[in-house]
Short mmCIF file of C-alpha atoms in Angstrom, two decimals:
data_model
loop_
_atom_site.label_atom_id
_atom_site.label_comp_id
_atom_site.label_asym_id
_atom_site.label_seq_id
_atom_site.Cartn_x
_atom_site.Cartn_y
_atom_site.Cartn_z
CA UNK A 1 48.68 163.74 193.18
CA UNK A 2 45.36 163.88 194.83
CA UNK A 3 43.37 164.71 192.11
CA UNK A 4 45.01 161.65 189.77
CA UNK A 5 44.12 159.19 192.82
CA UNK A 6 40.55 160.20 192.24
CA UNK A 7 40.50 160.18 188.47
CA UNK A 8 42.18 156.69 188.82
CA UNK A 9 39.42 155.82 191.50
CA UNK A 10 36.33 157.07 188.65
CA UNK A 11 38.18 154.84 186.27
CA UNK A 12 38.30 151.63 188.06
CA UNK A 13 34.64 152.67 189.56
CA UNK A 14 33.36 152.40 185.80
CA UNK A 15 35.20 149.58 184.72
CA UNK A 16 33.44 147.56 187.60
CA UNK A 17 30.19 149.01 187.13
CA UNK A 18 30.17 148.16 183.16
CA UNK A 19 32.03 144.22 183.84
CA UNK A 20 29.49 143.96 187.22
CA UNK A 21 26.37 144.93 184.65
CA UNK A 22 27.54 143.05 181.97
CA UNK A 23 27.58 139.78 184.03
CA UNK A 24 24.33 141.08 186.01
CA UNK A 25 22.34 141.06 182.78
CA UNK A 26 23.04 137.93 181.36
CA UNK A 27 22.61 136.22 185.16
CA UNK A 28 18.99 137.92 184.82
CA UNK A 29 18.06 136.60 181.61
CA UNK A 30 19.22 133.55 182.25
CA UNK A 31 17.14 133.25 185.18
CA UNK A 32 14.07 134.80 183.52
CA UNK A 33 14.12 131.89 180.89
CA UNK A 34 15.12 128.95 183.39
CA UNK A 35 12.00 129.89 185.24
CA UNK A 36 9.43 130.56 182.42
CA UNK A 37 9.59 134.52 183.66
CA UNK A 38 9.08 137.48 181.01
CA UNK A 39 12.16 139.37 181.09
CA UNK A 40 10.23 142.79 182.01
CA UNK A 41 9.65 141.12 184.91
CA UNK A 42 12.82 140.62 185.81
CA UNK A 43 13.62 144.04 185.21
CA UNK A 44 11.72 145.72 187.16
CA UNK A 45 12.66 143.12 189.81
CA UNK A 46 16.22 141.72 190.10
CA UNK A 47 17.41 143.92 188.05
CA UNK A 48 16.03 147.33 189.53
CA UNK A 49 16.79 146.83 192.69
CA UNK A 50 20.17 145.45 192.27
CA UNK A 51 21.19 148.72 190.52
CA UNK A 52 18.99 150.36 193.38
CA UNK A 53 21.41 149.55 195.87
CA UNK A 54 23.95 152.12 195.87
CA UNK A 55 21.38 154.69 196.18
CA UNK A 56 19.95 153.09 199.18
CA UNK A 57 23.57 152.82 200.59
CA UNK A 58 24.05 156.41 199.71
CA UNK A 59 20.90 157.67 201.30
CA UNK A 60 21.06 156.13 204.37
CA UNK A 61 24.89 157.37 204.69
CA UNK A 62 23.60 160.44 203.83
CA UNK A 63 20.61 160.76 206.62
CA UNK A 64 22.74 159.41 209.13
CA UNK A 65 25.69 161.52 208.56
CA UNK A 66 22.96 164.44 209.06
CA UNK A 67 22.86 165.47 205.22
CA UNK A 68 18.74 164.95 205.08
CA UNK A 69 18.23 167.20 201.82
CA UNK A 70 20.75 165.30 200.13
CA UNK A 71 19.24 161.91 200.68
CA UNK A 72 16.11 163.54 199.11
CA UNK A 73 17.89 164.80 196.29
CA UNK A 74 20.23 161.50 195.38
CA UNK A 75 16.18 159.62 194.92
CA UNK A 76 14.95 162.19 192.79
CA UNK A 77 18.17 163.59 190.74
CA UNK A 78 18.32 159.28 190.20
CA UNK A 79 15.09 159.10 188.76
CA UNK A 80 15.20 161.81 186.46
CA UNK A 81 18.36 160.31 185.33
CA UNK A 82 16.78 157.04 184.24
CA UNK A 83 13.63 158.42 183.23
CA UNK A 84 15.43 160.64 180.79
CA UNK A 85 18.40 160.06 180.01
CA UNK A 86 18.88 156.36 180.61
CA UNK A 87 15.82 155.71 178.54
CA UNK A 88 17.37 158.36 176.00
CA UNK A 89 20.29 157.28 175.63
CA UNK A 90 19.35 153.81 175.14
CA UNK A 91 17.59 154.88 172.39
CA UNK A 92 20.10 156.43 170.84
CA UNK A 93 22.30 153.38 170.43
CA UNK A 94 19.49 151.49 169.29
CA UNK A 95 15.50 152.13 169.36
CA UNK A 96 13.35 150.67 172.15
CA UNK A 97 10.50 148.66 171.69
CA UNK A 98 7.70 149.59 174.02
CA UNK A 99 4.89 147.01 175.28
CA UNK A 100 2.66 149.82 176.61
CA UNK A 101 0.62 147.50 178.14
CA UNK A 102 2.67 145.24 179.69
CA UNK A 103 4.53 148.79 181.47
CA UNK A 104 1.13 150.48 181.94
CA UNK A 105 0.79 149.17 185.46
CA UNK A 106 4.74 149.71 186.56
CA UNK A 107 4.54 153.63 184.75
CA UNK A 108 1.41 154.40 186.77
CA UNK A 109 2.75 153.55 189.75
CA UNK A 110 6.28 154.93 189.28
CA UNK A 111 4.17 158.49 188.44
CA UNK A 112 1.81 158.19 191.42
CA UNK A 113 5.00 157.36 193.97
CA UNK A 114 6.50 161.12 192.18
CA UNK A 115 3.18 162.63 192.78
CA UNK A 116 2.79 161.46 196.01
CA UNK A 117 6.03 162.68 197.50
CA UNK A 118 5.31 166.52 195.62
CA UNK A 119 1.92 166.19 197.46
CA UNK A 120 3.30 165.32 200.97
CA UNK A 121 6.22 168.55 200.07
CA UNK A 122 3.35 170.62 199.16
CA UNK A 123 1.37 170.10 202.87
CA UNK A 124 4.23 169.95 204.83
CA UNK A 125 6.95 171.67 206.59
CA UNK A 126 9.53 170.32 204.49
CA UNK A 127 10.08 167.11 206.38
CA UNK A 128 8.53 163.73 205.44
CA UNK A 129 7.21 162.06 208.31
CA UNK A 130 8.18 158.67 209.39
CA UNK A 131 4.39 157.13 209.40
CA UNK A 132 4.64 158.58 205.64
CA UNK A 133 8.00 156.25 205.14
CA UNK A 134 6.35 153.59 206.36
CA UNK A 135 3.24 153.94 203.81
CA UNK A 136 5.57 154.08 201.18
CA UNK A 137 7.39 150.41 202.46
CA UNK A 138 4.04 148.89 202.62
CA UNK A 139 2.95 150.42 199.02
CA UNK A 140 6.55 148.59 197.95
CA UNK A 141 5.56 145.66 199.41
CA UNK A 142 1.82 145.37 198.06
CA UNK A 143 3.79 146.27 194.44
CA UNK A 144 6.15 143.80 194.86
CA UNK A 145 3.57 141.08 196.10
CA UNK A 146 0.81 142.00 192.72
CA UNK A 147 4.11 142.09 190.88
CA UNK A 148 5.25 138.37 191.31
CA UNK A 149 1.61 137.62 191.27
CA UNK A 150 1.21 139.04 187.49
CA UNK A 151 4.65 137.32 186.89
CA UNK A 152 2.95 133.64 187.90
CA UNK A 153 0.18 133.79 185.98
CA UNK A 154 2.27 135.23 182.80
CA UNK A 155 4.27 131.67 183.38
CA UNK A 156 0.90 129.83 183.06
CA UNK A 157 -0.75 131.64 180.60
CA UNK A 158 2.30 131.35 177.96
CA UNK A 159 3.80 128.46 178.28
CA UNK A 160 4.88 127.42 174.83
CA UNK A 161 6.18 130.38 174.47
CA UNK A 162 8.50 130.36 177.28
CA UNK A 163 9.39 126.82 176.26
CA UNK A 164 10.22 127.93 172.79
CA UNK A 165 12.08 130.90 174.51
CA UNK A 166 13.82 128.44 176.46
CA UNK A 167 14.95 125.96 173.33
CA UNK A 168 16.48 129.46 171.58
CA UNK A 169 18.37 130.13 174.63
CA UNK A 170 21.42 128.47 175.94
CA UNK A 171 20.82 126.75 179.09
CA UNK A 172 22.59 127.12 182.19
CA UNK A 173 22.28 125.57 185.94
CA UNK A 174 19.83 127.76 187.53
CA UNK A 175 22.34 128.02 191.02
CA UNK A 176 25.23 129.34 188.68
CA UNK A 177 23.03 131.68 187.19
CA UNK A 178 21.92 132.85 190.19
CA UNK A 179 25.44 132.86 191.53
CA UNK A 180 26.75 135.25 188.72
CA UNK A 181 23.59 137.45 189.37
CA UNK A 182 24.85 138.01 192.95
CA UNK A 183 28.32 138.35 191.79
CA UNK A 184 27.04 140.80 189.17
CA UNK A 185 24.92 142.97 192.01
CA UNK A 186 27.64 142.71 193.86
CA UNK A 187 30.75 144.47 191.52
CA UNK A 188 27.82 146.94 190.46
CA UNK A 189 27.66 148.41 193.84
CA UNK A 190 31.49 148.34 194.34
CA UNK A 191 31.88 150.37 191.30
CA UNK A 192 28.95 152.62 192.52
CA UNK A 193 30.75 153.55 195.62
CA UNK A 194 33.74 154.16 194.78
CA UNK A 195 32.48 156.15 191.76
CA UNK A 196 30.45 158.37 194.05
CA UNK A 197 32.81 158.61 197.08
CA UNK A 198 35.89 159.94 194.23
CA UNK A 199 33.60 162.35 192.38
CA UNK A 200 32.29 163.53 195.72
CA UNK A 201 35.82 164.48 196.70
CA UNK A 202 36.29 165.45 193.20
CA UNK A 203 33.61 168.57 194.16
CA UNK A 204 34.48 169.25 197.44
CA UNK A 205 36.12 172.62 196.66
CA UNK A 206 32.91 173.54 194.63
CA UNK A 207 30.91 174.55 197.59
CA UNK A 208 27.72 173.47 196.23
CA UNK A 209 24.49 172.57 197.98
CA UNK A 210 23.31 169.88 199.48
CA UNK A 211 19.81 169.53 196.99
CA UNK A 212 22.70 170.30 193.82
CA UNK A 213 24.83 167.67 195.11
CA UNK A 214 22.42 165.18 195.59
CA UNK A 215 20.50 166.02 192.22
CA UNK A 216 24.08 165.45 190.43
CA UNK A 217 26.94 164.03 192.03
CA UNK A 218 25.51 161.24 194.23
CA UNK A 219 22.20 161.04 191.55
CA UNK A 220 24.27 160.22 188.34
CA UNK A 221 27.29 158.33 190.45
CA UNK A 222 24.51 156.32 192.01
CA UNK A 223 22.75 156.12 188.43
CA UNK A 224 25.59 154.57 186.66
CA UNK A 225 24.26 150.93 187.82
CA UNK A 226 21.07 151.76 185.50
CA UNK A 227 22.87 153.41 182.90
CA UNK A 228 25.10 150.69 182.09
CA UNK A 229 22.99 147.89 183.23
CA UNK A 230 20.01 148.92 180.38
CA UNK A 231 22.83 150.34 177.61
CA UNK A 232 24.17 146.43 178.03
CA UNK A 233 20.38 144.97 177.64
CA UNK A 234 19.72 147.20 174.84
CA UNK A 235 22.90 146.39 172.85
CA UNK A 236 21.64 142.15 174.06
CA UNK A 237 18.53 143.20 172.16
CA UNK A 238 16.77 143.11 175.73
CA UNK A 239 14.81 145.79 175.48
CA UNK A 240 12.25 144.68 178.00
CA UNK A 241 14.74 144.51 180.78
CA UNK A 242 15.79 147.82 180.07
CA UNK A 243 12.86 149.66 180.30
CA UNK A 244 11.93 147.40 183.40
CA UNK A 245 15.02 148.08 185.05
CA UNK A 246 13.91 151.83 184.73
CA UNK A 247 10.47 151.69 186.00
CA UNK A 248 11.55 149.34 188.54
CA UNK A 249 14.23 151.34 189.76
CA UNK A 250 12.23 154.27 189.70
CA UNK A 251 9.13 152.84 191.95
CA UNK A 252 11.99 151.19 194.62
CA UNK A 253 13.93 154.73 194.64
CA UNK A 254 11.09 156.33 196.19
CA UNK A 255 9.11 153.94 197.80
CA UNK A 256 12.09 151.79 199.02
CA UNK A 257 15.02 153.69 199.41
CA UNK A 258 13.33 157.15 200.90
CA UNK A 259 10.54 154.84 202.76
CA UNK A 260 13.74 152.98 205.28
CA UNK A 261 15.94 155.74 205.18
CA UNK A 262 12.62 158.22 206.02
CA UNK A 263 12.06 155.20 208.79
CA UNK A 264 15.01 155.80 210.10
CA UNK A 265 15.63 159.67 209.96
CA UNK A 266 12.73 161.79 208.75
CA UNK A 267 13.74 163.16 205.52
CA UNK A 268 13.94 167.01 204.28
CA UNK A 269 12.60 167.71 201.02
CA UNK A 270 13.73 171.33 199.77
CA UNK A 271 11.11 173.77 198.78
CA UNK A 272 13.45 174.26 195.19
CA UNK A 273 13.12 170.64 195.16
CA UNK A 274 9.61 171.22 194.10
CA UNK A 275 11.11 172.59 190.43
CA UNK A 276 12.88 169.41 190.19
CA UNK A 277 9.62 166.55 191.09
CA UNK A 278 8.14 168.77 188.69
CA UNK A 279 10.99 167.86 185.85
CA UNK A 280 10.64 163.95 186.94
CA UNK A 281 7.10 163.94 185.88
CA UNK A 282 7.19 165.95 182.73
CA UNK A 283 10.18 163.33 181.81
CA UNK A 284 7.76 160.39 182.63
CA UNK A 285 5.40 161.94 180.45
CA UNK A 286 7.27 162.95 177.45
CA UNK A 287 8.39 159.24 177.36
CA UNK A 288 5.05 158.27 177.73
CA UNK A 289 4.45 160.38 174.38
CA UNK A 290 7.00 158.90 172.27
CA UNK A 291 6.01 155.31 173.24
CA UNK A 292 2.58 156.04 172.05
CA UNK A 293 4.30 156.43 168.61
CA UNK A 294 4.60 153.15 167.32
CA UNK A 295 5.19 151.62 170.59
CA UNK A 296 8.83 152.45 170.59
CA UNK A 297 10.91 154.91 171.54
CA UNK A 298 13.47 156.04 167.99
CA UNK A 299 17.05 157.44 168.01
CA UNK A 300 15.20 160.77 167.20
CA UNK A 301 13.39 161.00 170.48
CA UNK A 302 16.18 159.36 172.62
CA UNK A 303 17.77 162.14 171.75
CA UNK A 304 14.99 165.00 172.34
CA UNK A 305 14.95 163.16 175.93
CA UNK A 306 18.71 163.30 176.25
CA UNK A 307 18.76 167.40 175.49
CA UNK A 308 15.82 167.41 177.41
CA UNK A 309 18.30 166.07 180.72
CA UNK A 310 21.53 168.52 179.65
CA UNK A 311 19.29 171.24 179.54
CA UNK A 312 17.67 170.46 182.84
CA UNK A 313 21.69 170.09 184.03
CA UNK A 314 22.11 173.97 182.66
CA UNK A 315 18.63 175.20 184.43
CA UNK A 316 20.26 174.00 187.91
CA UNK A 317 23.61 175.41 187.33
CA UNK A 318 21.79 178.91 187.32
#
């Protein structure tokens, strides 16, 4: 009886998270085109750290609870989730259209936040120290701040064609809009939780790792937010948000989430752990490839990237 609890628990967990996203994206772009904002924008803002949340949740619970390695792993088993498959499987259901450069900023600096935490691995013990938590808040912050900056003068250097935007759109008050984005965030991380909490319990009995737990369970259960969120943008023809939502998820993962959970418990980073920073930025690279061809990203390649993440899934089985 136990175990059909918990499948009953993963099913209503992913009917929230899809409804939640569903409402979450439409709230977004309404909001984008109410206040003259390019829809990458909001992407890699409202968007990515709404479905950010339950990671942050998760990794806090985590460090607190005393599992430090699996904090470490639920950031970057997430990010190689959305780098690769996310993006890949969006794809799959229908190509991506890439605006290199309006990304080029957001994929630099969701690469240099990887690099940076395989640097501080590499000359340390294995723990990331608090002061280094802290740099990584203030490098979200400075982000965030040159992010709503670029977003600003976007608004003032377009504006016909956010007003045309706007006449194509249907209009709604900005306060419900905002209201159903809330509401939206707000299902997404119920479903989150109580999709993670039931598969965790789900792989109790497994006895696996802490790192393998955190690189699958908690990453994909926490993952689902971004998964559905940019499979529902894609299939609205928003291709912008999805690939914002991505990159934008990616940067807050590790700046945010392992920057105030780091703040409050110095997080352990496992040496193996190493293998897997090193699959995040080969991902963030092969997609960086297949954008440069014709600026999109085909079903072809979405699904290279999404064999690419199953046979990553098969390395750390073994």
């Amino acid at each position: 009886m136990g175990i059909i609890f918990q499948i009953v628990g993963l099913i209503i967990g992913f009917v929230l998270l899809i409804k939640g996203a569903d409402v979450f994206v439409e709230a977004s772009v309404s909001i984008a085109k109410a206040l003259r904002i390019p829809s990458i924008v909001v992407g890699l803002t409202i968007v990515a750290i709404g479905t950010s949340l339950p990671e942050l949740v998760v990794s806090v619970s985590a460090v607190v609870s005393g599992s430090r390695a699996m904090a470490a792993g639920n950031v970057v088993g997430s990010n190689i989730f959305n780098i690769v498959l996310v993006v890949g499987a969006c794809a799959v259901v229908r190509p991506i259209g890439v605006a290199l450069k309006e990304i080029r900023r957001d994929f630099l600096v969701a690469l240099a936040a990887a690099v940076a935490l395989a640097i501080v691995r590499l000359v340390s013990d294995g723990t990331i120290p608090r002061g280094m938590s802290l740099a990584f808040v203030i490098a979200l912050v400075f982000y965030m701040v040159a992010l709503v900056e670029r977003a600003l003068k976007t608004r003032t250097a377009s504006p016909s064609l956010d007003e045309e935007a706007l006449a194509n759109t249907p209009k709604k008050p900005l306060p419900i809009s905002i209201l159903f984005a809330v509401l939206g965030a707000g299902v997404i991380v119920l479903g989150g939780q109580i999709t993670v909490s039931t598969a965790m319990d789900l792989a109790l009995t497994v006895g696996i790792s802490q790192r393998v737990a955190g690189l699958t369970i908690l990453a994909v259960g926490t993952s689902l937010p971004e998964l559905v969120t940019s499979l529902v943008a894609c299939k609205k023809g928003e291709s912008d948000i999805a690939i914002g939502n991505v990159f934008g998820s990616n940067i807050f993962n590790i700046l945010g989430v392992l920057g105030v959970t780091g703040i409050i418990t110095p997080i352990f980073v496992d040496l193996h752990m190493m293998f897997d920073l090193g699959v995040l930025i080969v991902g963030s690279l092969v997609f960086l490839a297949f954008a440069f061809t014709d600026k999109k990203v085909s079903r072809l390649e979405g699904g290279v990237m999404v064999l690419f993440y199953l046979t990553y899934l098969v390395l750390l089985a073994f």
